[in-house]
């Protein structure tokens, strides 16, 4: 048995073994992908769950140095959707049997923003009779706010750590009390304590990052007992400070390959969690999301935001699907999922198997 076969036959990987797997290319990479594809089929099944993505605001009070909608970027056309526009998108998702949505925005903690979401969650619960799966991705909040939103019907929360290495995190984020590494970690803990299915994720191939850091990121997910992960390749935005480091980065193609390996290894490490195929994968490879689905991802997020606002929610350059309507996006993804060999789990909220198992325990 080869060294790679021996590693892949294990149920637990050391950090050194994870690094070996992340560096695989060529025929050995295909062997990794076959193992992760089989693991997915045997645990969560060959199903893909849709989450209708609604980017309801690009107003952000944080200033992350990699993000196109960071508060410090003065060239962004800021918007906050009227609740009626959000509800039209929710109704589209509900009628088209998505069963789950993601409400995503820049980070705010002011009372106006909190009240806006309080009202919106109540409307969504009324529309779906409490049956719609709701993921929030709106950043760091106080514990009592997380608790309130959970009571109002939000049952999943995505808060990406972006880098589990504290030193790198602080290079990517202005280090102040309002946005510290400790607070990010504490918010993840608060979300778990309040009953959410908790998701996080990282950027792959970003400045100052090594393979060792990526291995630690995967171990962080496992140590934190995460229920769902959304991660993908780092793609620059020309109006961010981190654009200055582009010449020292791996190529986009290499970042894409590393992202595929991260998904495959994570599926082997945490077989029953939900893993999203990020839009950033498609920004590099036209079939990027299909390839991610095939080798381990099981969640995809069709953008159902009003098309008029999509170009203003530009986290990175060359973001795909900014000129498509919700119907076009749906038709496109149906064929893409079929191409990847999965079936779409219509009318299923797609709760994390990992979370369900924890609840039973």
mmCIF file of C-alpha atoms in Angstrom:
data_model
loop_
_atom_site.group_PDB
_atom_site.id
_atom_site.type_symbol
_atom_site.label_atom_id
_atom_site.label_comp_id
_atom_site.label_asym_id
_atom_site.label_seq_id
_atom_site.Cartn_x
_atom_site.Cartn_y
_atom_site.Cartn_z
ATOM 1 C CA UNK A 1 0.000 0.000 0.000
ATOM 2 C CA UNK A 2 1.378 3.415 -0.963
ATOM 3 C CA UNK A 3 1.909 6.188 1.603
ATOM 4 C CA UNK A 4 -1.060 8.105 0.157
ATOM 5 C CA UNK A 5 -3.334 5.055 0.327
ATOM 6 C CA UNK A 6 -2.311 4.537 3.938
ATOM 7 C CA UNK A 7 -3.165 8.120 4.820
ATOM 8 C CA UNK A 8 -6.513 8.022 3.004
ATOM 9 C CA UNK A 9 -7.479 4.808 4.806
ATOM 10 C CA UNK A 10 -7.324 6.580 8.183
ATOM 11 C CA UNK A 11 -10.229 8.118 10.092
ATOM 12 C CA UNK A 12 -8.056 10.839 11.649
ATOM 13 C CA UNK A 13 -5.208 12.814 10.088
ATOM 14 C CA UNK A 14 -2.209 14.408 11.753
ATOM 15 C CA UNK A 15 -1.308 17.946 10.753
ATOM 16 C CA UNK A 16 1.647 16.628 8.734
ATOM 17 C CA UNK A 17 -0.675 14.259 6.841
ATOM 18 C CA UNK A 18 -3.122 17.086 6.127
ATOM 19 C CA UNK A 19 -0.288 19.136 4.638
ATOM 20 C CA UNK A 20 0.664 16.216 2.389
ATOM 21 C CA UNK A 21 -2.939 15.949 1.165
ATOM 22 C CA UNK A 22 -3.240 19.676 0.525
ATOM 23 C CA UNK A 23 -0.171 19.650 -1.713
ATOM 24 C CA UNK A 24 -1.351 16.773 -3.930
ATOM 25 C CA UNK A 25 -1.619 17.396 -7.649
ATOM 26 C CA UNK A 26 -1.993 15.226 -10.760
ATOM 27 C CA UNK A 27 -2.875 11.546 -10.356
ATOM 28 C CA UNK A 28 -2.485 11.608 -6.577
ATOM 29 C CA UNK A 29 -4.918 14.520 -6.369
ATOM 30 C CA UNK A 30 -7.422 12.452 -8.346
ATOM 31 C CA UNK A 31 -7.010 9.692 -5.773
ATOM 32 C CA UNK A 32 -7.818 12.191 -3.023
ATOM 33 C CA UNK A 33 -10.890 13.398 -4.926
ATOM 34 C CA UNK A 34 -12.147 9.829 -5.420
ATOM 35 C CA UNK A 35 -11.848 9.197 -1.680
ATOM 36 C CA UNK A 36 -13.729 12.397 -0.775
ATOM 37 C CA UNK A 37 -16.401 11.768 -3.416
ATOM 38 C CA UNK A 38 -16.992 8.299 -1.987
ATOM 39 C CA UNK A 39 -17.047 9.666 1.560
ATOM 40 C CA UNK A 40 -19.666 12.240 0.594
ATOM 41 C CA UNK A 41 -21.851 9.622 -1.096
ATOM 42 C CA UNK A 42 -21.628 7.356 1.946
ATOM 43 C CA UNK A 43 -22.452 10.002 4.558
ATOM 44 C CA UNK A 44 -24.508 12.972 3.348
ATOM 45 C CA UNK A 45 -25.433 11.374 0.006
ATOM 46 C CA UNK A 46 -25.243 12.722 -3.526
ATOM 47 C CA UNK A 47 -27.620 15.567 -2.805
ATOM 48 C CA UNK A 48 -27.124 19.295 -3.179
ATOM 49 C CA UNK A 49 -29.116 21.723 -1.062
ATOM 50 C CA UNK A 50 -30.058 25.149 -2.365
ATOM 51 C CA UNK A 51 -29.846 28.263 -0.208
ATOM 52 C CA UNK A 52 -31.357 31.303 -1.903
ATOM 53 C CA UNK A 53 -28.815 34.089 -1.320
ATOM 54 C CA UNK A 54 -30.165 37.579 -0.660
ATOM 55 C CA UNK A 55 -27.457 40.250 -0.381
ATOM 56 C CA UNK A 56 -29.746 42.782 1.254
ATOM 57 C CA UNK A 57 -27.201 45.492 2.114
ATOM 58 C CA UNK A 58 -23.603 46.435 1.337
ATOM 59 C CA UNK A 59 -23.351 49.007 4.138
ATOM 60 C CA UNK A 60 -20.481 47.913 6.390
ATOM 61 C CA UNK A 61 -19.022 49.426 9.541
ATOM 62 C CA UNK A 62 -15.932 47.187 9.481
ATOM 63 C CA UNK A 63 -12.856 47.770 7.342
ATOM 64 C CA UNK A 64 -11.433 44.336 6.482
ATOM 65 C CA UNK A 65 -8.422 44.937 4.258
ATOM 66 C CA UNK A 66 -9.379 42.372 1.578
ATOM 67 C CA UNK A 67 -13.051 43.237 1.087
ATOM 68 C CA UNK A 68 -14.499 45.356 -1.707
ATOM 69 C CA UNK A 69 -17.406 46.631 0.421
ATOM 70 C CA UNK A 70 -15.273 47.496 3.477
ATOM 71 C CA UNK A 71 -16.316 50.693 5.196
ATOM 72 C CA UNK A 72 -13.160 52.478 4.050
ATOM 73 C CA UNK A 73 -13.925 52.059 0.342
ATOM 74 C CA UNK A 74 -15.486 55.366 -0.689
ATOM 75 C CA UNK A 75 -16.271 54.228 -4.244
ATOM 76 C CA UNK A 76 -19.117 51.870 -3.342
ATOM 77 C CA UNK A 77 -22.730 52.692 -4.125
ATOM 78 C CA UNK A 78 -24.250 51.780 -0.746
ATOM 79 C CA UNK A 79 -27.739 50.322 -0.433
ATOM 80 C CA UNK A 80 -30.174 48.697 1.993
ATOM 81 C CA UNK A 81 -33.031 46.861 0.300
ATOM 82 C CA UNK A 82 -36.576 47.751 1.199
ATOM 83 C CA UNK A 83 -38.119 44.875 3.117
ATOM 84 C CA UNK A 84 -40.662 44.464 0.317
ATOM 85 C CA UNK A 85 -37.811 43.702 -2.117
ATOM 86 C CA UNK A 86 -36.335 41.151 0.277
ATOM 87 C CA UNK A 87 -39.709 39.488 0.725
ATOM 88 C CA UNK A 88 -40.167 39.232 -3.050
ATOM 89 C CA UNK A 89 -36.902 37.296 -3.166
ATOM 90 C CA UNK A 90 -37.985 35.129 -0.213
ATOM 91 C CA UNK A 91 -41.272 34.385 -1.953
ATOM 92 C CA UNK A 92 -39.380 33.393 -5.109
ATOM 93 C CA UNK A 93 -37.286 30.935 -3.060
ATOM 94 C CA UNK A 94 -40.361 29.546 -1.315
ATOM 95 C CA UNK A 95 -42.336 29.051 -4.540
ATOM 96 C CA UNK A 96 -39.368 27.410 -6.241
ATOM 97 C CA UNK A 97 -38.915 24.883 -3.402
ATOM 98 C CA UNK A 98 -35.534 26.119 -2.160
ATOM 99 C CA UNK A 99 -36.729 25.661 1.459
ATOM 100 C CA UNK A 100 -33.753 27.712 2.738
ATOM 101 C CA UNK A 101 -32.388 31.217 2.293
ATOM 102 C CA UNK A 102 -29.288 33.153 3.321
ATOM 103 C CA UNK A 103 -29.600 36.796 4.391
ATOM 104 C CA UNK A 104 -26.192 38.404 3.920
ATOM 105 C CA UNK A 105 -24.949 41.948 4.401
ATOM 106 C CA UNK A 106 -22.074 44.070 5.536
ATOM 107 C CA UNK A 107 -21.466 44.200 9.290
ATOM 108 C CA UNK A 108 -23.549 46.590 11.396
ATOM 109 C CA UNK A 109 -24.592 46.534 15.042
ATOM 110 C CA UNK A 110 -26.753 49.653 15.316
ATOM 111 C CA UNK A 111 -30.348 49.527 16.567
ATOM 112 C CA UNK A 112 -31.813 50.468 13.182
ATOM 113 C CA UNK A 113 -30.148 47.441 11.570
ATOM 114 C CA UNK A 114 -31.179 45.087 14.368
ATOM 115 C CA UNK A 115 -34.792 46.278 14.218
ATOM 116 C CA UNK A 116 -34.786 45.862 10.434
ATOM 117 C CA UNK A 117 -33.808 42.203 10.784
ATOM 118 C CA UNK A 118 -36.200 41.630 13.680
ATOM 119 C CA UNK A 119 -39.090 42.721 11.473
ATOM 120 C CA UNK A 120 -37.815 40.829 8.443
ATOM 121 C CA UNK A 121 -37.464 37.543 10.310
ATOM 122 C CA UNK A 122 -41.030 37.803 11.566
ATOM 123 C CA UNK A 123 -42.293 38.379 8.019
ATOM 124 C CA UNK A 124 -40.338 35.396 6.679
ATOM 125 C CA UNK A 125 -41.645 33.160 9.444
ATOM 126 C CA UNK A 126 -45.214 34.249 8.661
ATOM 127 C CA UNK A 127 -44.795 33.677 4.904
ATOM 128 C CA UNK A 128 -43.456 30.137 5.338
ATOM 129 C CA UNK A 129 -45.363 29.219 8.484
ATOM 130 C CA UNK A 130 -42.002 28.827 10.206
ATOM 131 C CA UNK A 131 -40.807 26.194 7.719
ATOM 132 C CA UNK A 132 -38.200 28.226 5.835
ATOM 133 C CA UNK A 133 -34.597 27.513 6.826
ATOM 134 C CA UNK A 134 -32.910 30.852 7.515
ATOM 135 C CA UNK A 135 -29.162 31.434 7.556
ATOM 136 C CA UNK A 136 -27.870 34.813 8.676
ATOM 137 C CA UNK A 137 -24.478 36.123 7.595
ATOM 138 C CA UNK A 138 -24.363 39.592 9.115
ATOM 139 C CA UNK A 139 -21.257 39.528 11.275
ATOM 140 C CA UNK A 140 -20.438 40.063 14.907
ATOM 141 C CA UNK A 141 -23.297 40.922 17.261
ATOM 142 C CA UNK A 142 -24.005 40.916 20.975
ATOM 143 C CA UNK A 143 -25.139 37.668 22.579
ATOM 144 C CA UNK A 144 -28.649 38.993 23.228
ATOM 145 C CA UNK A 145 -29.030 39.897 19.549
ATOM 146 C CA UNK A 146 -28.071 36.382 18.442
ATOM 147 C CA UNK A 147 -30.552 35.013 20.974
ATOM 148 C CA UNK A 148 -33.367 37.247 19.718
ATOM 149 C CA UNK A 149 -32.799 36.368 16.057
ATOM 150 C CA UNK A 150 -32.793 32.660 16.906
ATOM 151 C CA UNK A 151 -36.122 33.098 18.699
ATOM 152 C CA UNK A 152 -37.492 34.863 15.611
ATOM 153 C CA UNK A 153 -36.682 31.940 13.329
ATOM 154 C CA UNK A 154 -33.059 32.175 12.182
ATOM 155 C CA UNK A 155 -31.549 28.735 12.712
ATOM 156 C CA UNK A 156 -28.166 28.925 10.969
ATOM 157 C CA UNK A 157 -25.406 31.490 11.105
ATOM 158 C CA UNK A 158 -22.309 31.904 8.949
ATOM 159 C CA UNK A 159 -19.449 33.849 10.533
ATOM 160 C CA UNK A 160 -16.215 33.256 8.644
ATOM 161 C CA UNK A 161 -13.020 33.368 10.679
ATOM 162 C CA UNK A 162 -11.127 33.909 7.352
ATOM 163 C CA UNK A 163 -7.840 32.916 9.063
ATOM 164 C CA UNK A 164 -7.587 30.836 12.233
ATOM 165 C CA UNK A 165 -3.980 31.988 12.671
ATOM 166 C CA UNK A 166 -4.300 35.014 14.929
ATOM 167 C CA UNK A 167 -1.208 36.760 13.520
ATOM 168 C CA UNK A 168 -2.586 36.521 9.976
ATOM 169 C CA UNK A 169 -6.072 37.514 11.098
ATOM 170 C CA UNK A 170 -4.682 40.701 12.597
ATOM 171 C CA UNK A 171 -2.773 41.506 9.396
ATOM 172 C CA UNK A 172 -6.006 41.223 7.413
ATOM 173 C CA UNK A 173 -8.218 43.117 9.876
ATOM 174 C CA UNK A 174 -7.661 46.454 11.586
ATOM 175 C CA UNK A 175 -6.994 45.344 15.154
ATOM 176 C CA UNK A 176 -9.298 47.271 17.466
ATOM 177 C CA UNK A 177 -11.744 46.360 20.242
ATOM 178 C CA UNK A 178 -14.661 46.398 17.804
ATOM 179 C CA UNK A 179 -13.045 43.811 15.547
ATOM 180 C CA UNK A 180 -10.582 41.689 17.439
ATOM 181 C CA UNK A 181 -9.649 38.032 16.984
ATOM 182 C CA UNK A 182 -10.965 37.313 20.489
ATOM 183 C CA UNK A 183 -14.337 38.813 19.653
ATOM 184 C CA UNK A 184 -14.642 36.738 16.482
ATOM 185 C CA UNK A 185 -13.982 33.570 18.465
ATOM 186 C CA UNK A 186 -16.367 34.607 21.235
ATOM 187 C CA UNK A 187 -19.109 35.294 18.694
ATOM 188 C CA UNK A 188 -18.727 31.786 17.268
ATOM 189 C CA UNK A 189 -19.048 30.386 20.795
ATOM 190 C CA UNK A 190 -22.088 32.576 21.471
ATOM 191 C CA UNK A 191 -23.782 31.304 18.314
ATOM 192 C CA UNK A 192 -23.236 27.692 19.367
ATOM 193 C CA UNK A 193 -24.555 28.379 22.856
ATOM 194 C CA UNK A 194 -27.686 30.001 21.420
ATOM 195 C CA UNK A 195 -28.585 26.897 19.418
ATOM 196 C CA UNK A 196 -27.589 27.831 15.862
ATOM 197 C CA UNK A 197 -26.128 25.523 13.275
ATOM 198 C CA UNK A 198 -22.834 27.363 13.083
ATOM 199 C CA UNK A 199 -20.783 27.878 9.957
ATOM 200 C CA UNK A 200 -17.435 29.478 9.371
ATOM 201 C CA UNK A 201 -14.779 29.477 6.680
ATOM 202 C CA UNK A 202 -11.479 30.795 5.387
ATOM 203 C CA UNK A 203 -9.876 32.372 2.346
ATOM 204 C CA UNK A 204 -7.393 30.173 0.504
ATOM 205 C CA UNK A 205 -4.214 31.448 -1.130
ATOM 206 C CA UNK A 206 -4.267 34.866 0.536
ATOM 207 C CA UNK A 207 -1.282 37.017 1.570
ATOM 208 C CA UNK A 208 1.018 35.730 4.355
ATOM 209 C CA UNK A 209 -0.676 32.302 4.340
ATOM 210 C CA UNK A 210 1.157 28.954 4.144
ATOM 211 C CA UNK A 211 0.078 25.340 3.683
ATOM 212 C CA UNK A 212 0.705 24.906 7.398
ATOM 213 C CA UNK A 213 -1.837 27.665 8.085
ATOM 214 C CA UNK A 214 -4.423 25.987 5.852
ATOM 215 C CA UNK A 215 -3.921 22.689 7.679
ATOM 216 C CA UNK A 216 -4.477 24.535 10.956
ATOM 217 C CA UNK A 217 -7.656 26.055 9.514
ATOM 218 C CA UNK A 218 -9.071 22.574 8.878
ATOM 219 C CA UNK A 219 -8.098 21.468 12.372
ATOM 220 C CA UNK A 220 -9.761 24.620 13.723
ATOM 221 C CA UNK A 221 -13.071 23.599 12.102
ATOM 222 C CA UNK A 222 -12.831 20.173 13.711
ATOM 223 C CA UNK A 223 -11.756 21.481 17.123
ATOM 224 C CA UNK A 224 -14.609 24.017 17.081
ATOM 225 C CA UNK A 225 -17.086 21.294 16.117
ATOM 226 C CA UNK A 226 -18.411 23.387 13.229
ATOM 227 C CA UNK A 227 -21.634 22.317 11.467
ATOM 228 C CA UNK A 228 -21.081 23.946 8.076
ATOM 229 C CA UNK A 229 -18.213 25.530 6.175
ATOM 230 C CA UNK A 230 -18.034 28.050 3.359
ATOM 231 C CA UNK A 231 -14.534 28.619 2.005
ATOM 232 C CA UNK A 232 -12.958 29.430 -1.305
ATOM 233 C CA UNK A 233 -10.028 31.008 -3.120
ATOM 234 C CA UNK A 234 -8.918 34.499 -2.236
ATOM 235 C CA UNK A 235 -9.566 36.836 -5.171
ATOM 236 C CA UNK A 236 -8.297 40.396 -5.067
ATOM 237 C CA UNK A 237 -10.368 43.560 -5.244
ATOM 238 C CA UNK A 238 -8.483 46.457 -6.805
ATOM 239 C CA UNK A 239 -9.764 48.987 -4.235
ATOM 240 C CA UNK A 240 -8.426 47.216 -1.163
ATOM 241 C CA UNK A 241 -5.070 47.553 0.643
ATOM 242 C CA UNK A 242 -4.277 43.868 0.128
ATOM 243 C CA UNK A 243 -4.069 44.333 -3.638
ATOM 244 C CA UNK A 244 -0.477 45.442 -2.966
ATOM 245 C CA UNK A 245 0.536 41.825 -2.245
ATOM 246 C CA UNK A 246 -0.793 40.275 -5.460
ATOM 247 C CA UNK A 247 2.589 39.730 -7.096
ATOM 248 C CA UNK A 248 3.684 37.487 -4.197
ATOM 249 C CA UNK A 249 0.629 35.229 -4.326
ATOM 250 C CA UNK A 250 0.053 31.832 -5.950
ATOM 251 C CA UNK A 251 -1.679 32.023 -9.331
ATOM 252 C CA UNK A 252 -5.476 31.965 -9.413
ATOM 253 C CA UNK A 253 -5.265 28.477 -10.908
ATOM 254 C CA UNK A 254 -3.135 27.314 -7.987
ATOM 255 C CA UNK A 255 -5.489 28.912 -5.464
ATOM 256 C CA UNK A 256 -8.347 27.062 -7.139
ATOM 257 C CA UNK A 257 -6.556 23.703 -6.881
ATOM 258 C CA UNK A 258 -5.762 24.355 -3.224
ATOM 259 C CA UNK A 259 -9.430 25.153 -2.621
ATOM 260 C CA UNK A 260 -10.522 21.858 -4.164
ATOM 261 C CA UNK A 261 -8.067 20.010 -1.938
ATOM 262 C CA UNK A 262 -9.316 21.879 1.139
ATOM 263 C CA UNK A 263 -12.893 20.784 0.367
ATOM 264 C CA UNK A 264 -11.856 17.190 -0.265
ATOM 265 C CA UNK A 265 -9.750 16.896 2.894
ATOM 266 C CA UNK A 266 -12.439 18.534 5.024
ATOM 267 C CA UNK A 267 -15.041 16.070 3.721
ATOM 268 C CA UNK A 268 -12.759 13.250 4.854
ATOM 269 C CA UNK A 269 -12.087 14.883 8.228
ATOM 270 C CA UNK A 270 -15.693 15.897 8.978
ATOM 271 C CA UNK A 271 -17.846 13.606 6.804
ATOM 272 C CA UNK A 272 -21.283 14.731 7.990
ATOM 273 C CA UNK A 273 -21.033 18.544 7.886
ATOM 274 C CA UNK A 274 -22.439 20.824 5.192
ATOM 275 C CA UNK A 275 -19.831 22.264 2.814
ATOM 276 C CA UNK A 276 -20.719 25.051 0.401
ATOM 277 C CA UNK A 277 -19.428 25.365 -3.152
ATOM 278 C CA UNK A 278 -18.475 29.036 -3.156
ATOM 279 C CA UNK A 279 -19.187 31.448 -5.987
ATOM 280 C CA UNK A 280 -15.493 32.400 -5.926
ATOM 281 C CA UNK A 281 -14.705 28.939 -7.337
ATOM 282 C CA UNK A 282 -16.730 29.809 -10.438
ATOM 283 C CA UNK A 283 -14.976 33.176 -10.715
ATOM 284 C CA UNK A 284 -11.759 31.269 -11.535
ATOM 285 C CA UNK A 285 -13.108 28.208 -13.345
ATOM 286 C CA UNK A 286 -16.440 28.281 -15.251
ATOM 287 C CA UNK A 287 -17.151 24.802 -13.844
ATOM 288 C CA UNK A 288 -15.693 25.599 -10.427
ATOM 289 C CA UNK A 289 -18.804 25.018 -8.359
ATOM 290 C CA UNK A 290 -19.624 21.766 -10.160
ATOM 291 C CA UNK A 291 -16.130 20.472 -9.475
ATOM 292 C CA UNK A 292 -16.492 21.392 -5.801
ATOM 293 C CA UNK A 293 -19.865 19.608 -5.602
ATOM 294 C CA UNK A 294 -18.482 16.487 -7.247
ATOM 295 C CA UNK A 295 -15.604 16.056 -4.803
ATOM 296 C CA UNK A 296 -17.320 16.906 -1.542
ATOM 297 C CA UNK A 297 -19.429 20.072 -1.328
ATOM 298 C CA UNK A 298 -23.186 19.641 -0.860
ATOM 299 C CA UNK A 299 -24.573 23.198 -0.608
ATOM 300 C CA UNK A 300 -24.878 25.844 -3.298
ATOM 301 C CA UNK A 301 -26.258 29.360 -2.967
ATOM 302 C CA UNK A 302 -28.128 30.680 -6.015
ATOM 303 C CA UNK A 303 -28.161 34.468 -5.914
ATOM 304 C CA UNK A 304 -31.774 35.655 -5.764
ATOM 305 C CA UNK A 305 -30.970 39.276 -4.906
ATOM 306 C CA UNK A 306 -32.521 41.951 -7.159
ATOM 307 C CA UNK A 307 -30.237 42.099 -10.189
ATOM 308 C CA UNK A 308 -30.093 45.908 -10.028
ATOM 309 C CA UNK A 309 -28.049 45.723 -6.802
ATOM 310 C CA UNK A 310 -25.764 42.770 -7.523
ATOM 311 C CA UNK A 311 -22.907 44.794 -9.007
ATOM 312 C CA UNK A 312 -22.804 46.877 -5.823
ATOM 313 C CA UNK A 313 -22.135 43.790 -3.671
ATOM 314 C CA UNK A 314 -18.685 43.189 -5.072
ATOM 315 C CA UNK A 315 -16.485 41.552 -2.440
ATOM 316 C CA UNK A 316 -13.849 40.677 -5.062
ATOM 317 C CA UNK A 317 -13.174 41.283 -8.752
ATOM 318 C CA UNK A 318 -14.892 39.324 -11.545
ATOM 319 C CA UNK A 319 -17.672 38.021 -9.307
ATOM 320 C CA UNK A 320 -19.905 35.864 -11.543
ATOM 321 C CA UNK A 321 -23.690 36.073 -12.002
ATOM 322 C CA UNK A 322 -23.924 39.816 -11.310
ATOM 323 C CA UNK A 323 -26.035 40.372 -14.433
ATOM 324 C CA UNK A 324 -28.431 37.417 -14.068
ATOM 325 C CA UNK A 325 -31.944 37.427 -12.655
ATOM 326 C CA UNK A 326 -33.108 34.840 -10.117
ATOM 327 C CA UNK A 327 -34.829 32.748 -12.815
ATOM 328 C CA UNK A 328 -31.724 32.638 -15.016
ATOM 329 C CA UNK A 329 -29.550 31.718 -12.046
ATOM 330 C CA UNK A 330 -31.912 28.874 -11.123
ATOM 331 C CA UNK A 331 -32.025 27.423 -14.643
ATOM 332 C CA UNK A 332 -28.242 27.586 -14.878
ATOM 333 C CA UNK A 333 -27.656 25.847 -11.548
ATOM 334 C CA UNK A 334 -30.129 23.031 -12.185
ATOM 335 C CA UNK A 335 -28.084 21.973 -15.210
ATOM 336 C CA UNK A 336 -24.810 22.476 -13.339
ATOM 337 C CA UNK A 337 -25.840 20.209 -10.454
ATOM 338 C CA UNK A 338 -26.915 17.534 -12.909
ATOM 339 C CA UNK A 339 -23.522 17.835 -14.607
ATOM 340 C CA UNK A 340 -21.842 17.267 -11.242
ATOM 341 C CA UNK A 341 -23.780 14.009 -10.779
ATOM 342 C CA UNK A 342 -25.902 15.149 -7.830
ATOM 343 C CA UNK A 343 -29.630 15.556 -7.405
ATOM 344 C CA UNK A 344 -31.153 18.753 -6.051
ATOM 345 C CA UNK A 345 -32.888 18.308 -2.709
ATOM 346 C CA UNK A 346 -36.023 20.326 -3.492
ATOM 347 C CA UNK A 347 -38.188 21.291 -0.511
ATOM 348 C CA UNK A 348 -35.550 20.086 1.970
ATOM 349 C CA UNK A 349 -33.998 22.556 4.410
ATOM 350 C CA UNK A 350 -30.817 20.466 4.432
ATOM 351 C CA UNK A 351 -29.929 20.741 8.102
ATOM 352 C CA UNK A 352 -26.392 19.642 8.862
ATOM 353 C CA UNK A 353 -26.235 15.895 9.618
ATOM 354 C CA UNK A 354 -23.491 16.770 12.076
ATOM 355 C CA UNK A 355 -25.766 19.204 13.914
ATOM 356 C CA UNK A 356 -28.634 16.717 13.994
ATOM 357 C CA UNK A 357 -26.389 14.086 15.517
ATOM 358 C CA UNK A 358 -25.229 16.483 18.227
ATOM 359 C CA UNK A 359 -28.841 17.360 19.044
ATOM 360 C CA UNK A 360 -29.672 13.693 19.577
ATOM 361 C CA UNK A 361 -26.729 13.270 21.906
#
